[in-house]
Tab-separated table of C-alpha atoms in Angstrom:
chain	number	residue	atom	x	y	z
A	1	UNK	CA	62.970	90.106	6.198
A	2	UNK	CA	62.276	87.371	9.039
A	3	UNK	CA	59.418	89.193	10.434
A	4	UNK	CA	57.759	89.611	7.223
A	5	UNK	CA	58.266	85.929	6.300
A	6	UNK	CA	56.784	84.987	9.803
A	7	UNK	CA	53.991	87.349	9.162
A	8	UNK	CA	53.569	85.797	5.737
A	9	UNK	CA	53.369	82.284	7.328
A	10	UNK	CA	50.636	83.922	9.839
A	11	UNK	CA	48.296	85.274	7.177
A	12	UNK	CA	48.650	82.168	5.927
A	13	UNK	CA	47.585	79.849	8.705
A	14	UNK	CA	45.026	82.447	9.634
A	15	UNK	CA	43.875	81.494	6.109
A	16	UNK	CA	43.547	78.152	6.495
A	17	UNK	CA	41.784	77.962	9.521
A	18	UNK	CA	39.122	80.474	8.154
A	19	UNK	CA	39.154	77.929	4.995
A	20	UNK	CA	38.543	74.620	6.890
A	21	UNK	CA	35.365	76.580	9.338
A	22	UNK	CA	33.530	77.913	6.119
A	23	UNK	CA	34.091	73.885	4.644
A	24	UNK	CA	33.202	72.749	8.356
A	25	UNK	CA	29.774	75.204	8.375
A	26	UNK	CA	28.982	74.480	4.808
A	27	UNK	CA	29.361	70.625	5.559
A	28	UNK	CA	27.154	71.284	9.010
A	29	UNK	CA	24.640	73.395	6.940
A	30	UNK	CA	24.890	70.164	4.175
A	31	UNK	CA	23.668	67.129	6.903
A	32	UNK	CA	21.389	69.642	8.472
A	33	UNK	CA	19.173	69.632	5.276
A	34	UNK	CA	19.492	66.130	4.579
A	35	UNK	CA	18.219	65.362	8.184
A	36	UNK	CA	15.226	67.382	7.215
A	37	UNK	CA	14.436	66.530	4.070
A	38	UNK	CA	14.334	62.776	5.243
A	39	UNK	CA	12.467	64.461	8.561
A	40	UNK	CA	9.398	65.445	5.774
A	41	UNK	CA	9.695	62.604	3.530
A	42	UNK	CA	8.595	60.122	6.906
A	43	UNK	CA	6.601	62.366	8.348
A	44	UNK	CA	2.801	60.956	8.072
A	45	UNK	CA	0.848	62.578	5.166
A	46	UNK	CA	-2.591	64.306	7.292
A	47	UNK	CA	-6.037	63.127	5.995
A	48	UNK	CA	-6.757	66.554	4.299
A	49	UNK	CA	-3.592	66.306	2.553
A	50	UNK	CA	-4.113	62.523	1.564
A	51	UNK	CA	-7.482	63.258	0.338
A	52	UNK	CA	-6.389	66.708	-2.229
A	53	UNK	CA	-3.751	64.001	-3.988
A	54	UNK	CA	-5.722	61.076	-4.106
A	55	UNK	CA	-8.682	63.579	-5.659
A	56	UNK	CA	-6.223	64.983	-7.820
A	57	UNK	CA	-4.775	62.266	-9.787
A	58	UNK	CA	-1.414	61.413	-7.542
A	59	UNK	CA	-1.593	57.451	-8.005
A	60	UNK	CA	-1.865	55.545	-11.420
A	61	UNK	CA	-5.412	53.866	-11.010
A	62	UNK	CA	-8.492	54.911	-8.733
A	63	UNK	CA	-10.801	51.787	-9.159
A	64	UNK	CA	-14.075	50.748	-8.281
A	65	UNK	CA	-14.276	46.894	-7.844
A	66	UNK	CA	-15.273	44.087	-6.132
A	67	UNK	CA	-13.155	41.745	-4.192
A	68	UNK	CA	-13.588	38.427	-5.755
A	69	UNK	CA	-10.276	36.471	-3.778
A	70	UNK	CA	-7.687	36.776	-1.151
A	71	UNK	CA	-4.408	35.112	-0.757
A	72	UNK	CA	-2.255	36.529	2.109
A	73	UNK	CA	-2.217	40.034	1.649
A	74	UNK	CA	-3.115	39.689	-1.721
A	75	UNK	CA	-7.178	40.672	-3.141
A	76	UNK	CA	-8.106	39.970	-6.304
A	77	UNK	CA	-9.887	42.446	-7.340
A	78	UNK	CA	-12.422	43.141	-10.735
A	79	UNK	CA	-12.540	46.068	-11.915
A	80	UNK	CA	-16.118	47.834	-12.779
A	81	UNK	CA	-15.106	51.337	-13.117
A	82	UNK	CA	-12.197	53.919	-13.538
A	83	UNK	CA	-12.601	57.345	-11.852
A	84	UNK	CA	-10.587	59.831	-13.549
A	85	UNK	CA	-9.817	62.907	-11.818
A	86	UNK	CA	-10.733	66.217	-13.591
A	87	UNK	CA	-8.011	68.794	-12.950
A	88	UNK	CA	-4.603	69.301	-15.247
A	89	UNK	CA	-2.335	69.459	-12.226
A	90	UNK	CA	1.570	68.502	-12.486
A	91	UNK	CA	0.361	66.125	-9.843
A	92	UNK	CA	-2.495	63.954	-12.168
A	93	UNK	CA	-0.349	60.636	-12.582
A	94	UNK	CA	-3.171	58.416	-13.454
A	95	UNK	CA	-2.881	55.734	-16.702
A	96	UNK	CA	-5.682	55.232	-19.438
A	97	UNK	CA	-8.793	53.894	-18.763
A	98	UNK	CA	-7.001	51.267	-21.603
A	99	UNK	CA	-4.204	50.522	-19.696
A	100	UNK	CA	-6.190	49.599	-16.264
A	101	UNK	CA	-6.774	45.881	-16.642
A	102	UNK	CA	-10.320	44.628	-15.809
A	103	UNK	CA	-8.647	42.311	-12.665
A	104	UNK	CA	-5.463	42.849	-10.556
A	105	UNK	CA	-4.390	41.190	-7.310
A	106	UNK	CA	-3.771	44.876	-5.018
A	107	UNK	CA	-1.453	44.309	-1.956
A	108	UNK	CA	-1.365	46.109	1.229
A	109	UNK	CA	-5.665	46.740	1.276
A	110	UNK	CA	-6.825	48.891	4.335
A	111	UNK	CA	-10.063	51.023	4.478
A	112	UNK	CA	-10.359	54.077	5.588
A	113	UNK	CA	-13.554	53.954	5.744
A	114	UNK	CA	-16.039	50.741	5.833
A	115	UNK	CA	-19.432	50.680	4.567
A	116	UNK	CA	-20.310	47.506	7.135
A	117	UNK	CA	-17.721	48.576	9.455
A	118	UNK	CA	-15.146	45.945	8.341
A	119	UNK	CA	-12.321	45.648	10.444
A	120	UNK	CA	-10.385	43.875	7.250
A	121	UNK	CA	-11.378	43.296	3.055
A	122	UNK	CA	-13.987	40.082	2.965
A	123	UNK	CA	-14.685	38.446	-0.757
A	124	UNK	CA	-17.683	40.449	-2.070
A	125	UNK	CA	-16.736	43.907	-0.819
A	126	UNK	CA	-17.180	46.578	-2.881
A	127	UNK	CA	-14.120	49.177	-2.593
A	128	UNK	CA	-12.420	52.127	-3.952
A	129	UNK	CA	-8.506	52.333	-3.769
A	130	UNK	CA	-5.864	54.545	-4.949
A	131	UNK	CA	-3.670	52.098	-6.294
A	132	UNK	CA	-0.128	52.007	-8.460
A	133	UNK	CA	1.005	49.517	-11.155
A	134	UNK	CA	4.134	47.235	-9.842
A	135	UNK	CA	5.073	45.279	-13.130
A	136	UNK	CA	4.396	46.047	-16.763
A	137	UNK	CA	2.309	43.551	-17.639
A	138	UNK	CA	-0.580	45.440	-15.245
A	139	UNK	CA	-1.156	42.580	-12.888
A	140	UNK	CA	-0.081	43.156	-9.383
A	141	UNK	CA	-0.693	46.547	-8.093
A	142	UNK	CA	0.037	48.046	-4.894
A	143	UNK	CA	-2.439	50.510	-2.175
A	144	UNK	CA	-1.152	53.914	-2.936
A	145	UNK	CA	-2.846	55.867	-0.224
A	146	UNK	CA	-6.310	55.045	1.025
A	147	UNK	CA	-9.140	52.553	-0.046
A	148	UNK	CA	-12.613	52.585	1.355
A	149	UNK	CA	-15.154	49.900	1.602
A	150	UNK	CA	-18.479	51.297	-0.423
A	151	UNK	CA	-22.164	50.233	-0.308
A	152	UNK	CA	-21.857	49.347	-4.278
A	153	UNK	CA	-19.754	49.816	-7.377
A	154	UNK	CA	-21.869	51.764	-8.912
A	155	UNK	CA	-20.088	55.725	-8.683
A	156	UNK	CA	-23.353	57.423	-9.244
A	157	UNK	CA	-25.303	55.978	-6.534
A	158	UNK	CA	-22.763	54.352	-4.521
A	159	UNK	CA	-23.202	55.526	-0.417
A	160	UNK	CA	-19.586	55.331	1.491
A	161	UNK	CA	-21.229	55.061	5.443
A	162	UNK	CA	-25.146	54.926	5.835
A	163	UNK	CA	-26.742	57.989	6.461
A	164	UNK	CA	-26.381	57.615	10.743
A	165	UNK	CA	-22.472	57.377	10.197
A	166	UNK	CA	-22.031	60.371	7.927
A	167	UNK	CA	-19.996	63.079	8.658
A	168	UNK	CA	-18.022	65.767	6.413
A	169	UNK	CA	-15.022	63.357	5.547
A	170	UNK	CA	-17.131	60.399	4.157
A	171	UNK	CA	-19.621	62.852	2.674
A	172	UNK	CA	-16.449	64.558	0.448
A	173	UNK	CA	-15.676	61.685	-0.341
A	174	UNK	CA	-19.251	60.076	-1.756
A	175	UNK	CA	-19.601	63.561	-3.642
A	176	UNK	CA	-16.420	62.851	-5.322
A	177	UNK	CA	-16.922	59.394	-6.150
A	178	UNK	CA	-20.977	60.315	-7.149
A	179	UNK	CA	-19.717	63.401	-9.492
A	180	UNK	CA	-17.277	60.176	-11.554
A	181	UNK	CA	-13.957	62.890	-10.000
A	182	UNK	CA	-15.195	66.106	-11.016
A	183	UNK	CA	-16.225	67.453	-7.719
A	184	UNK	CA	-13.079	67.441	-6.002
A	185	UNK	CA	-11.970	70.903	-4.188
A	186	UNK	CA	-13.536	70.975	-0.519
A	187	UNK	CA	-12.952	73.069	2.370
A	188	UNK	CA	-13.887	72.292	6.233
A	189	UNK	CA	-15.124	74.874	8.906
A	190	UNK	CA	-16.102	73.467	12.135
A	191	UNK	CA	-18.774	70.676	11.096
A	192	UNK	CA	-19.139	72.112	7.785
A	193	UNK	CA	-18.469	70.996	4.348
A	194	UNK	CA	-18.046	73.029	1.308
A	195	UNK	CA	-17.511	72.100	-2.336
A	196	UNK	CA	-16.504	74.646	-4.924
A	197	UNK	CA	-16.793	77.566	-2.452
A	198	UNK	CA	-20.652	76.073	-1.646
A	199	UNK	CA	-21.620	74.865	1.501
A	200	UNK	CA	-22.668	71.159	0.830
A	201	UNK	CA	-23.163	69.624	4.494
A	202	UNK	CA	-23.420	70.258	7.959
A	203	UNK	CA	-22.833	67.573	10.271
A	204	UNK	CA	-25.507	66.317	12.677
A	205	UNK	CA	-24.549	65.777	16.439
A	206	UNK	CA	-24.468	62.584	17.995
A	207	UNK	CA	-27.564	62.987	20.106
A	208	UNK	CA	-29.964	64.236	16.944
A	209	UNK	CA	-28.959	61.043	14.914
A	210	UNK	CA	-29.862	58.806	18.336
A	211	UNK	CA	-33.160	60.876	18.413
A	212	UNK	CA	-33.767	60.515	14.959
A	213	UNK	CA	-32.871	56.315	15.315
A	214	UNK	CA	-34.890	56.019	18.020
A	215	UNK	CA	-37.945	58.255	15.849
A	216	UNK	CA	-37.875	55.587	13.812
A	217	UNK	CA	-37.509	52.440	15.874
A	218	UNK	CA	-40.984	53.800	17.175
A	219	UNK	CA	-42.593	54.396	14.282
A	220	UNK	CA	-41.597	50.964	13.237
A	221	UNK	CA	-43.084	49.297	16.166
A	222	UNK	CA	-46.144	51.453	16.282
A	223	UNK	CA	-46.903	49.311	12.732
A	224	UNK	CA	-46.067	46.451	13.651
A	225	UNK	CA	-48.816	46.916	16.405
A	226	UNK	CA	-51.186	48.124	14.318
A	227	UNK	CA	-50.475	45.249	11.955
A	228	UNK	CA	-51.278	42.615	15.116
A	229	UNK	CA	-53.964	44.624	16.239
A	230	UNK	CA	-55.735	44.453	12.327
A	231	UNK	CA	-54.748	40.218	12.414
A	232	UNK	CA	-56.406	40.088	15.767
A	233	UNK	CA	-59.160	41.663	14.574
A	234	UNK	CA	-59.947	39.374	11.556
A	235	UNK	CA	-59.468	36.283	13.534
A	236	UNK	CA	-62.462	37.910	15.961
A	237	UNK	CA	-66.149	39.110	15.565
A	238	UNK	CA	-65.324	42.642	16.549
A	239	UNK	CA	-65.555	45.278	13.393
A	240	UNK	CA	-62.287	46.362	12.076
A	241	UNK	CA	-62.826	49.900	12.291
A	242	UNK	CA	-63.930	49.596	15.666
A	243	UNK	CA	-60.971	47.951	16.510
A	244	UNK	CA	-58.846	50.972	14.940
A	245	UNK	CA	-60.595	53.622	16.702
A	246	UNK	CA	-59.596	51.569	20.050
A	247	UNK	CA	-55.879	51.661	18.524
A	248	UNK	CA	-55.479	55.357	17.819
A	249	UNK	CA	-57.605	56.606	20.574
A	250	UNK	CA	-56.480	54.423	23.501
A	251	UNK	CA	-52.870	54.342	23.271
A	252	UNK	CA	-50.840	51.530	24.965
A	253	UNK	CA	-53.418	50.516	27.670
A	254	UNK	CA	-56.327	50.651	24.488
A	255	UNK	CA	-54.097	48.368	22.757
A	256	UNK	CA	-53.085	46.170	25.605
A	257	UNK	CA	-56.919	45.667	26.472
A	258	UNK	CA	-57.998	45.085	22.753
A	259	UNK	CA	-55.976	42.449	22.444
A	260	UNK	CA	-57.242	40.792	25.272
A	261	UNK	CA	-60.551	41.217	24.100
A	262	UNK	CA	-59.779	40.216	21.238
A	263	UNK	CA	-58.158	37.281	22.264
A	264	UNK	CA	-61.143	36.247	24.462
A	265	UNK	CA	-63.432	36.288	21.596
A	266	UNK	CA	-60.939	34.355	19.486
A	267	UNK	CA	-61.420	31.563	21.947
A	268	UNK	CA	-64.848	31.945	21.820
A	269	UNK	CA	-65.114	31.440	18.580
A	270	UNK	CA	-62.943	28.553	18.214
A	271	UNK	CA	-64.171	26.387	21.289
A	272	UNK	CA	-67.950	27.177	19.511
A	273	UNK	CA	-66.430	25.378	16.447
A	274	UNK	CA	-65.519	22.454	18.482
């Protein structure tokens, strides 16, 4: 009778202690997945993923405005245009066109991208921002996830860097904005951008944009040489097409002695008049 009572008692220790591990692995397991769930939630959102839920509706306003004051970190901001996203995903947030006032004061402004390369928001910039409403009566709102700085406010036409800056994240970005939201599923291989399964743009390397600058920074200055070399010539005696044939045909030295000439004669002329 003792030995069964002490083997009773056993069982039941041996009981307990298997009780109090499971609670003690079950409580482990518990704090283990609330590390890592707040691990995600601050982990930074990547600029492919920031750009699918800002195209997709995951804020309550995208805007196109201008910048009209700033106090703090505070811009007044009018409104010229709503982009609504076109998709019906659970993630498409965004509020009526009729419940986006026509001016709010957004906090927290940053570009992402900067049509003039600003470094921070100047009165008279024209901008895109995801933005969310902070009271009810639609007045201060906050940056949601991105805002760039863009050549205009108008969505069809608007550029978001000049042509030498582009590459396959702005250029996503101007076709959504140019499309008013309905272009808004891209895909990236290498330098390549594709829209809708469609390739839509290949970036251009560094050194073909510097050769294509400097193209026309020449072309530029060949005109304006031309356009002395024609003055020259109608302040002088010598024949304009004459003077031309020495631009095209004698290259820099042809040009260099023309106007020589033609500065020669010039004086000529004038000390005759005196």
């Amino acid at each position: 009778m003792i030995k069964c009572s002490i083997l009773i008692v056993e069982i039941g220790e041996e009981y307990q202690v298997n009780l109090i591990n499971k609670k003690k692995r079950k409580l482990k397991g518990s704090i283990a997945c609330m590390i890592l769930g707040v691990l995600l939630l601050s982990m930074p959102v990547s600029a492919a993923d920031m750009e699918w839920r800002v195209m997709h509706g995951e804020q309550d306003a995208l805007v196109l405005g201008v910048i009209t004051e700033i106090n703090g970190d505070r811009y007044l901001t009018e409104v010229q245009d709503v982009i609504m996203c076109q998709n019906d995903t659970v993630l498409n947030q965004q509020l009526p066109r009729t419940e986006v006032p026509e001016e709010m004061w957004i906090s927290g402004l940053k570009y992402r991208h900067s049509y003039h390369q600003r470094k921070q928001p100047q009165v008279g910039d024209c901008i895109m921002a995801s933005v969310d409403r902070m009271d009810i009566e639609g007045e201060n709102w906050e940056l949601r996830w991105l805002a760039l700085e863009v050549s205009s406010t108008d969505a069809a036409t608007l550029e978001v860097v000049p042509p030498e800056r582009m590459n396959t994240d702005c250029y996503a970005w101007q076709l959504f904005i140019n499309s008013e939201g309905e272009t808004n599923e891209f895909a990236y291989s290498g330098n390549d951008l594709y829209a809708d399964g469609e390739k839509v743009f290949s970036a251009v390397e560094d050194e073909s944009v510097n050769e294509e600058i400097m193209k026309k920074k020449s072309e530029n200055v060949q005109q304006e040489t031309k356009e002395e070399v024609v003055k020259a010539a109608a302040e002088s005696d010598v024949e304009k097409d004459d003077i031309l044939i020495w631009y095209y045909l004698g290259g820099g030295a042809g040009i260099v002695a023309f106007l020589a000439i033609a500065g020669i004669a010039v004086k000529k002329r004038k000390r005759f008049k005196s």
